[in-house]
Amino acid sequence: MKKIGIVGGMTWVSTVEYYRLINKGINEISGNLNSAECLIYSLNFEEIINKDWEGIYSILLNACKMLEKSGAELIILAANTAHYLADRLQAEISLPIINIISATADAIHQKGLEKVGLLGTKFTMETGFYKNKLAQEGIQSVIPEKQSTRDFIQDTISYELEKEIIKTETKEAFLTIIRELTDQGAQGIVLGCTEIPLLIKQSDVEVPVFDTIAIHSAKAVAFALSSK
């Protein structure tokens, strides 16, 4: 089994879920009392959000190198937005970084879908890095049309989900947003922030939901148990 290096703390709430899903995945495949061999470098998210992208890059690169020196054999960045820097980071370290967007694209292809709705931080929704990566895989993505809706999603992530606050009224608002995306032609919904799956589940939505924590964790488990 390969040792999984997790760059976490973005935020700690979703990092806990990564740890749970990775260990559960290893155990379901390997049985008995098997669990993951993993190392977690948990960052202080307050320091992250107060940096520009060059500062964030330096922090993430240091975390990746520390995991590499500590014996990790693969790395996952436990946040969707952090994958804005994934290619730059990959160029600087020898370990494979399991890309959350590529893993999600694989899951979308498995469902045979061509157009999805994308929910995430404002940066993830409004800049091209996530949509372009999906487009390279032949997948079209749409985001909420109204700026006020995207602001609401960001505020929910920052002031509720990242603090482990789950509200019924917030969930209902997200379900309305999802219905609006399906009205735009979305055949499925990408939960492109690792905190959103804490609020929205597949059982809440009629179209396929792509839980990026679960998808990313499963890909890491498969790689850790592979002979590659």
PDB file of C-alpha atoms in Angstrom:
ATOM      1  CA  MET A   1       0.000   0.000   0.000  1.00  0.00           C
ATOM      2  CA  LYS A   2       1.303   3.440  -0.920  1.00  0.00           C
ATOM      3  CA  LYS A   3       1.366   6.186   1.693  1.00  0.00           C
ATOM      4  CA  ILE A   4      -1.115   8.957   0.900  1.00  0.00           C
ATOM      5  CA  GLY A   5      -0.037  12.528   1.622  1.00  0.00           C
ATOM      6  CA  ILE A   6      -2.943  14.889   2.284  1.00  0.00           C
ATOM      7  CA  VAL A   7      -2.535  18.662   2.157  1.00  0.00           C
ATOM      8  CA  GLY A   8      -5.442  19.549   4.423  1.00  0.00           C
ATOM      9  CA  GLY A   9      -6.847  22.348   6.520  1.00  0.00           C
ATOM     10  CA  MET A  10      -8.622  23.954   3.545  1.00  0.00           C
ATOM     11  CA  THR A  11     -10.711  23.626   5.664  1.00  0.00           C
ATOM     12  CA  TRP A  12     -10.338  21.204   8.564  1.00  0.00           C
ATOM     13  CA  VAL A  13     -14.042  20.325   8.229  1.00  0.00           C
ATOM     14  CA  SER A  14     -13.600  18.722   4.807  1.00  0.00           C
ATOM     15  CA  THR A  15     -10.195  17.278   5.757  1.00  0.00           C
ATOM     16  CA  VAL A  16     -11.923  15.191   8.433  1.00  0.00           C
ATOM     17  CA  GLU A  17     -14.257  13.817   5.757  1.00  0.00           C
ATOM     18  CA  TYR A  18     -11.319  13.020   3.468  1.00  0.00           C
ATOM     19  CA  TYR A  19      -9.663  11.063   6.277  1.00  0.00           C
ATOM     20  CA  ARG A  20     -12.868   9.134   6.979  1.00  0.00           C
ATOM     21  CA  LEU A  21     -13.586   8.285   3.338  1.00  0.00           C
ATOM     22  CA  ILE A  22     -10.024   7.259   2.517  1.00  0.00           C
ATOM     23  CA  ASN A  23      -9.811   4.916   5.495  1.00  0.00           C
ATOM     24  CA  LYS A  24     -13.277   3.533   4.788  1.00  0.00           C
ATOM     25  CA  GLY A  25     -12.329   2.959   1.156  1.00  0.00           C
ATOM     26  CA  ILE A  26      -9.132   1.110   2.037  1.00  0.00           C
ATOM     27  CA  ASN A  27     -10.988  -1.069   4.530  1.00  0.00           C
ATOM     28  CA  GLU A  28     -13.835  -1.915   2.147  1.00  0.00           C
ATOM     29  CA  ILE A  29     -11.342  -3.177  -0.433  1.00  0.00           C
ATOM     30  CA  SER A  30      -8.702  -4.753   1.823  1.00  0.00           C
ATOM     31  CA  GLY A  31     -10.948  -6.027   4.606  1.00  0.00           C
ATOM     32  CA  ASN A  32     -10.146  -7.083   8.175  1.00  0.00           C
ATOM     33  CA  LEU A  33      -8.712  -4.137  10.121  1.00  0.00           C
ATOM     34  CA  ASN A  34      -6.842  -2.592   7.201  1.00  0.00           C
ATOM     35  CA  SER A  35      -6.790   1.192   7.040  1.00  0.00           C
ATOM     36  CA  ALA A  36      -4.893   3.826   5.100  1.00  0.00           C
ATOM     37  CA  GLU A  37      -1.253   4.657   5.575  1.00  0.00           C
ATOM     38  CA  CYS A  38      -1.429   8.415   5.306  1.00  0.00           C
ATOM     39  CA  LEU A  39       0.232  11.636   6.342  1.00  0.00           C
ATOM     40  CA  ILE A  40      -1.713  14.870   6.796  1.00  0.00           C
ATOM     41  CA  TYR A  41      -0.141  18.313   6.585  1.00  0.00           C
ATOM     42  CA  SER A  42      -2.941  20.478   7.944  1.00  0.00           C
ATOM     43  CA  LEU A  43      -2.622  24.165   7.115  1.00  0.00           C
ATOM     44  CA  ASN A  44      -3.974  27.149   9.024  1.00  0.00           C
ATOM     45  CA  PHE A  45      -6.718  28.313   6.672  1.00  0.00           C
ATOM     46  CA  GLU A  46      -6.684  31.841   8.086  1.00  0.00           C
ATOM     47  CA  GLU A  47      -3.133  32.237   6.793  1.00  0.00           C
ATOM     48  CA  ILE A  48      -4.158  30.869   3.392  1.00  0.00           C
ATOM     49  CA  ILE A  49      -7.047  33.263   2.809  1.00  0.00           C
ATOM     50  CA  ASN A  50      -4.906  36.277   3.703  1.00  0.00           C
ATOM     51  CA  LYS A  51      -2.299  35.518   1.019  1.00  0.00           C
ATOM     52  CA  ASP A  52      -2.223  36.297  -2.686  1.00  0.00           C
ATOM     53  CA  TRP A  53      -1.866  33.377  -5.087  1.00  0.00           C
ATOM     54  CA  GLU A  54       1.931  33.519  -5.064  1.00  0.00           C
ATOM     55  CA  GLY A  55       1.881  33.324  -1.286  1.00  0.00           C
ATOM     56  CA  ILE A  56      -0.569  30.426  -1.378  1.00  0.00           C
ATOM     57  CA  TYR A  57       1.614  28.652  -3.924  1.00  0.00           C
ATOM     58  CA  SER A  58       4.622  28.907  -1.597  1.00  0.00           C
ATOM     59  CA  ILE A  59       2.620  27.487   1.321  1.00  0.00           C
ATOM     60  CA  LEU A  60       1.244  24.588  -0.717  1.00  0.00           C
ATOM     61  CA  LEU A  61       4.612  23.801  -2.289  1.00  0.00           C
ATOM     62  CA  ASN A  62       6.232  23.672   1.140  1.00  0.00           C
ATOM     63  CA  ALA A  63       3.469  21.352   2.376  1.00  0.00           C
ATOM     64  CA  CYS A  64       3.899  19.039  -0.626  1.00  0.00           C
ATOM     65  CA  LYS A  65       7.671  18.899  -0.162  1.00  0.00           C
ATOM     66  CA  MET A  66       7.310  18.191   3.550  1.00  0.00           C
ATOM     67  CA  LEU A  67       4.975  15.289   2.774  1.00  0.00           C
ATOM     68  CA  GLU A  68       7.400  14.033   0.149  1.00  0.00           C
ATOM     69  CA  LYS A  69      10.304  14.137   2.621  1.00  0.00           C
ATOM     70  CA  SER A  70       8.153  12.368   5.215  1.00  0.00           C
ATOM     71  CA  GLY A  71       7.570   9.355   2.988  1.00  0.00           C
ATOM     72  CA  ALA A  72       4.336  10.085   1.124  1.00  0.00           C
ATOM     73  CA  GLU A  73       4.069   8.337  -2.244  1.00  0.00           C
ATOM     74  CA  LEU A  74       1.184  10.351  -3.681  1.00  0.00           C
ATOM     75  CA  ILE A  75      -0.420  13.666  -2.803  1.00  0.00           C
ATOM     76  CA  ILE A  76      -3.938  15.008  -2.732  1.00  0.00           C
ATOM     77  CA  LEU A  77      -4.798  18.672  -2.285  1.00  0.00           C
ATOM     78  CA  ALA A  78      -7.901  18.489  -0.100  1.00  0.00           C
ATOM     79  CA  ALA A  79      -9.698  21.441  -1.711  1.00  0.00           C
ATOM     80  CA  ASN A  80     -11.101  22.166  -5.161  1.00  0.00           C
ATOM     81  CA  THR A  81      -9.968  25.790  -5.390  1.00  0.00           C
ATOM     82  CA  ALA A  82      -6.381  24.839  -4.521  1.00  0.00           C
ATOM     83  CA  HIS A  83      -6.252  22.936  -7.817  1.00  0.00           C
ATOM     84  CA  TYR A  84      -5.811  26.282  -9.537  1.00  0.00           C
ATOM     85  CA  LEU A  85      -2.148  25.663  -8.629  1.00  0.00           C
ATOM     86  CA  ALA A  86      -2.058  21.887  -9.146  1.00  0.00           C
ATOM     87  CA  ASP A  87      -0.136  21.912 -12.429  1.00  0.00           C
ATOM     88  CA  ARG A  88       2.500  24.328 -11.080  1.00  0.00           C
ATOM     89  CA  LEU A  89       2.923  22.216  -7.967  1.00  0.00           C
ATOM     90  CA  GLN A  90       3.164  19.004  -9.982  1.00  0.00           C
ATOM     91  CA  ALA A  91       6.018  20.498 -11.997  1.00  0.00           C
ATOM     92  CA  GLU A  92       8.022  21.018  -8.797  1.00  0.00           C
ATOM     93  CA  ILE A  93       7.609  17.665  -7.048  1.00  0.00           C
ATOM     94  CA  SER A  94       8.278  14.107  -8.150  1.00  0.00           C
ATOM     95  CA  LEU A  95       5.216  12.553  -6.490  1.00  0.00           C
ATOM     96  CA  PRO A  96       1.959  12.281  -8.437  1.00  0.00           C
ATOM     97  CA  ILE A  97      -0.742  14.754  -7.426  1.00  0.00           C
ATOM     98  CA  ILE A  98      -4.179  13.185  -7.845  1.00  0.00           C
ATOM     99  CA  ASN A  99      -6.137  15.930  -9.603  1.00  0.00           C
ATOM    100  CA  ILE A 100      -9.673  16.412  -8.306  1.00  0.00           C
ATOM    101  CA  ILE A 101     -10.949  17.929 -11.566  1.00  0.00           C
ATOM    102  CA  SER A 102      -9.609  15.078 -13.697  1.00  0.00           C
ATOM    103  CA  ALA A 103     -11.093  12.556 -11.268  1.00  0.00           C
ATOM    104  CA  THR A 104     -14.450  14.335 -11.438  1.00  0.00           C
ATOM    105  CA  ALA A 105     -14.328  14.397 -15.249  1.00  0.00           C
ATOM    106  CA  ASP A 106     -13.809  10.618 -15.206  1.00  0.00           C
ATOM    107  CA  ALA A 107     -16.884  10.229 -12.994  1.00  0.00           C
ATOM    108  CA  ILE A 108     -18.954  12.442 -15.315  1.00  0.00           C
ATOM    109  CA  HIS A 109     -17.880  10.371 -18.332  1.00  0.00           C
ATOM    110  CA  GLN A 110     -18.899   7.200 -16.507  1.00  0.00           C
ATOM    111  CA  LYS A 111     -22.421   8.631 -16.298  1.00  0.00           C
ATOM    112  CA  GLY A 112     -22.342   9.519 -19.995  1.00  0.00           C
ATOM    113  CA  LEU A 113     -23.038  13.213 -19.378  1.00  0.00           C
ATOM    114  CA  GLU A 114     -21.885  16.141 -21.510  1.00  0.00           C
ATOM    115  CA  LYS A 115     -23.112  19.188 -19.562  1.00  0.00           C
ATOM    116  CA  VAL A 116     -23.005  19.795 -15.810  1.00  0.00           C
ATOM    117  CA  GLY A 117     -23.731  22.559 -13.352  1.00  0.00           C
ATOM    118  CA  LEU A 118     -20.771  23.733 -11.282  1.00  0.00           C
ATOM    119  CA  LEU A 119     -21.116  24.951  -7.691  1.00  0.00           C
ATOM    120  CA  GLY A 120     -18.094  26.096  -5.708  1.00  0.00           C
ATOM    121  CA  THR A 121     -16.282  29.121  -4.396  1.00  0.00           C
ATOM    122  CA  LYS A 122     -16.644  32.287  -6.450  1.00  0.00           C
ATOM    123  CA  PHE A 123     -13.090  31.788  -7.682  1.00  0.00           C
ATOM    124  CA  THR A 124     -13.850  28.248  -8.827  1.00  0.00           C
ATOM    125  CA  MET A 125     -17.067  29.288 -10.551  1.00  0.00           C
ATOM    126  CA  GLU A 126     -15.976  32.573 -12.085  1.00  0.00           C
ATOM    127  CA  THR A 127     -12.430  31.914 -13.275  1.00  0.00           C
ATOM    128  CA  GLY A 128     -11.711  29.531 -16.096  1.00  0.00           C
ATOM    129  CA  PHE A 129      -9.406  26.989 -14.477  1.00  0.00           C
ATOM    130  CA  TYR A 130     -12.093  24.475 -13.474  1.00  0.00           C
ATOM    131  CA  LYS A 131     -14.381  24.941 -16.463  1.00  0.00           C
ATOM    132  CA  ASN A 132     -11.444  24.808 -18.883  1.00  0.00           C
ATOM    133  CA  LYS A 133     -10.149  21.566 -17.367  1.00  0.00           C
ATOM    134  CA  LEU A 134     -13.588  20.009 -17.766  1.00  0.00           C
ATOM    135  CA  ALA A 135     -13.833  21.389 -21.311  1.00  0.00           C
ATOM    136  CA  GLN A 136     -10.542  19.675 -22.183  1.00  0.00           C
ATOM    137  CA  GLU A 137     -12.329  16.447 -21.278  1.00  0.00           C
ATOM    138  CA  GLY A 138     -15.268  17.315 -23.537  1.00  0.00           C
ATOM    139  CA  ILE A 139     -17.553  18.418 -20.701  1.00  0.00           C
ATOM    140  CA  GLN A 140     -19.472  21.697 -20.789  1.00  0.00           C
ATOM    141  CA  SER A 141     -20.222  23.384 -17.467  1.00  0.00           C
ATOM    142  CA  VAL A 142     -22.614  26.125 -16.414  1.00  0.00           C
ATOM    143  CA  ILE A 143     -22.689  28.222 -13.250  1.00  0.00           C
ATOM    144  CA  PRO A 144     -25.451  30.254 -11.569  1.00  0.00           C
ATOM    145  CA  GLU A 145     -26.228  33.220 -13.808  1.00  0.00           C
ATOM    146  CA  LYS A 146     -26.798  35.845 -11.104  1.00  0.00           C
ATOM    147  CA  GLN A 147     -23.894  37.469  -9.272  1.00  0.00           C
ATOM    148  CA  SER A 148     -26.043  37.595  -6.139  1.00  0.00           C
ATOM    149  CA  THR A 149     -26.459  33.812  -6.276  1.00  0.00           C
ATOM    150  CA  ARG A 150     -22.722  33.249  -6.593  1.00  0.00           C
ATOM    151  CA  ASP A 151     -22.165  35.664  -3.694  1.00  0.00           C
ATOM    152  CA  PHE A 152     -24.660  33.689  -1.606  1.00  0.00           C
ATOM    153  CA  ILE A 153     -22.850  30.426  -2.329  1.00  0.00           C
ATOM    154  CA  GLN A 154     -19.511  31.960  -1.318  1.00  0.00           C
ATOM    155  CA  ASP A 155     -20.979  33.394   1.889  1.00  0.00           C
ATOM    156  CA  THR A 156     -22.498  30.017   2.743  1.00  0.00           C
ATOM    157  CA  ILE A 157     -19.154  28.300   2.274  1.00  0.00           C
ATOM    158  CA  SER A 158     -17.234  30.901   4.298  1.00  0.00           C
ATOM    159  CA  TYR A 159     -19.633  31.593   7.151  1.00  0.00           C
ATOM    160  CA  GLU A 160     -21.519  28.322   7.534  1.00  0.00           C
ATOM    161  CA  LEU A 161     -20.032  25.200   5.953  1.00  0.00           C
ATOM    162  CA  GLU A 162     -16.397  25.960   6.800  1.00  0.00           C
ATOM    163  CA  LYS A 163     -17.528  26.321  10.419  1.00  0.00           C
ATOM    164  CA  GLU A 164     -19.544  23.078  10.298  1.00  0.00           C
ATOM    165  CA  ILE A 165     -22.851  24.975  10.425  1.00  0.00           C
ATOM    166  CA  ILE A 166     -25.644  23.249   8.493  1.00  0.00           C
ATOM    167  CA  LYS A 167     -28.973  25.065   8.085  1.00  0.00           C
ATOM    168  CA  THR A 168     -32.187  23.707   6.604  1.00  0.00           C
ATOM    169  CA  GLU A 169     -32.994  27.018   4.919  1.00  0.00           C
ATOM    170  CA  THR A 170     -29.556  27.113   3.302  1.00  0.00           C
ATOM    171  CA  LYS A 171     -30.051  23.613   1.949  1.00  0.00           C
ATOM    172  CA  GLU A 172     -33.401  24.608   0.448  1.00  0.00           C
ATOM    173  CA  ALA A 173     -31.774  27.630  -1.204  1.00  0.00           C
ATOM    174  CA  PHE A 174     -29.074  25.404  -2.716  1.00  0.00           C
ATOM    175  CA  LEU A 175     -31.702  23.011  -4.052  1.00  0.00           C
ATOM    176  CA  THR A 176     -33.411  25.951  -5.758  1.00  0.00           C
ATOM    177  CA  ILE A 177     -30.081  26.946  -7.321  1.00  0.00           C
ATOM    178  CA  ILE A 178     -29.587  23.380  -8.536  1.00  0.00           C
ATOM    179  CA  ARG A 179     -33.030  23.393 -10.159  1.00  0.00           C
ATOM    180  CA  GLU A 180     -32.093  26.625 -11.942  1.00  0.00           C
ATOM    181  CA  LEU A 181     -28.927  24.969 -13.266  1.00  0.00           C
ATOM    182  CA  THR A 182     -30.892  22.006 -14.583  1.00  0.00           C
ATOM    183  CA  ASP A 183     -33.196  24.517 -16.290  1.00  0.00           C
ATOM    184  CA  GLN A 184     -30.032  25.770 -18.041  1.00  0.00           C
ATOM    185  CA  GLY A 185     -29.502  22.264 -19.378  1.00  0.00           C
ATOM    186  CA  ALA A 186     -27.241  20.778 -16.708  1.00  0.00           C
ATOM    187  CA  GLN A 187     -27.535  16.984 -16.724  1.00  0.00           C
ATOM    188  CA  GLY A 188     -25.717  16.661 -13.403  1.00  0.00           C
ATOM    189  CA  ILE A 189     -24.266  18.836 -10.634  1.00  0.00           C
ATOM    190  CA  VAL A 190     -20.612  19.074  -9.615  1.00  0.00           C
ATOM    191  CA  LEU A 191     -20.222  19.957  -5.948  1.00  0.00           C
ATOM    192  CA  GLY A 192     -16.984  21.773  -6.707  1.00  0.00           C
ATOM    193  CA  CYS A 193     -16.174  22.819  -3.171  1.00  0.00           C
ATOM    194  CA  THR A 194     -15.238  20.159  -0.649  1.00  0.00           C
ATOM    195  CA  GLU A 195     -17.594  21.633   1.960  1.00  0.00           C
ATOM    196  CA  ILE A 196     -20.756  21.571  -0.200  1.00  0.00           C
ATOM    197  CA  PRO A 197     -21.166  17.748   0.042  1.00  0.00           C
ATOM    198  CA  LEU A 198     -21.694  18.277   3.765  1.00  0.00           C
ATOM    199  CA  LEU A 199     -24.929  20.082   2.810  1.00  0.00           C
ATOM    200  CA  ILE A 200     -26.141  18.443  -0.412  1.00  0.00           C
ATOM    201  CA  LYS A 201     -26.492  14.679  -0.931  1.00  0.00           C
ATOM    202  CA  GLN A 202     -27.466  12.601  -3.951  1.00  0.00           C
ATOM    203  CA  SER A 203     -30.745  11.730  -2.233  1.00  0.00           C
ATOM    204  CA  ASP A 204     -31.678  15.433  -2.301  1.00  0.00           C
ATOM    205  CA  VAL A 205     -31.403  15.798  -6.080  1.00  0.00           C
ATOM    206  CA  GLU A 206     -32.956  13.985  -9.051  1.00  0.00           C
ATOM    207  CA  VAL A 207     -30.012  14.423 -11.447  1.00  0.00           C
ATOM    208  CA  PRO A 208     -26.580  12.869 -10.764  1.00  0.00           C
ATOM    209  CA  VAL A 209     -24.567  14.696  -8.104  1.00  0.00           C
ATOM    210  CA  PHE A 210     -20.777  14.571  -8.238  1.00  0.00           C
ATOM    211  CA  ASP A 211     -19.449  14.676  -4.683  1.00  0.00           C
ATOM    212  CA  THR A 212     -15.867  15.767  -5.262  1.00  0.00           C
ATOM    213  CA  ILE A 213     -14.631  14.661  -1.822  1.00  0.00           C
ATOM    214  CA  ALA A 214     -15.916  11.134  -2.401  1.00  0.00           C
ATOM    215  CA  ILE A 215     -14.626  11.026  -5.984  1.00  0.00           C
ATOM    216  CA  HIS A 216     -11.191  12.368  -5.042  1.00  0.00           C
ATOM    217  CA  SER A 217     -10.880  10.059  -2.039  1.00  0.00           C
ATOM    218  CA  ALA A 218     -11.836   7.006  -4.113  1.00  0.00           C
ATOM    219  CA  LYS A 219      -9.243   7.887  -6.756  1.00  0.00           C
ATOM    220  CA  ALA A 220      -6.567   8.229  -4.058  1.00  0.00           C
ATOM    221  CA  VAL A 221      -7.554   4.865  -2.572  1.00  0.00           C
ATOM    222  CA  ALA A 222      -7.379   3.167  -5.972  1.00  0.00           C
ATOM    223  CA  PHE A 223      -3.941   4.638  -6.656  1.00  0.00           C
ATOM    224  CA  ALA A 224      -2.655   3.740  -3.196  1.00  0.00           C
ATOM    225  CA  LEU A 225      -3.668   0.108  -3.688  1.00  0.00           C
ATOM    226  CA  SER A 226      -2.491  -0.144  -7.291  1.00  0.00           C
ATOM    227  CA  SER A 227       0.768  -1.730  -8.390  1.00  0.00           C
ATOM    228  CA  LYS A 228       1.800   1.350 -10.409  1.00  0.00           C
TER     229      LYS A 228
END
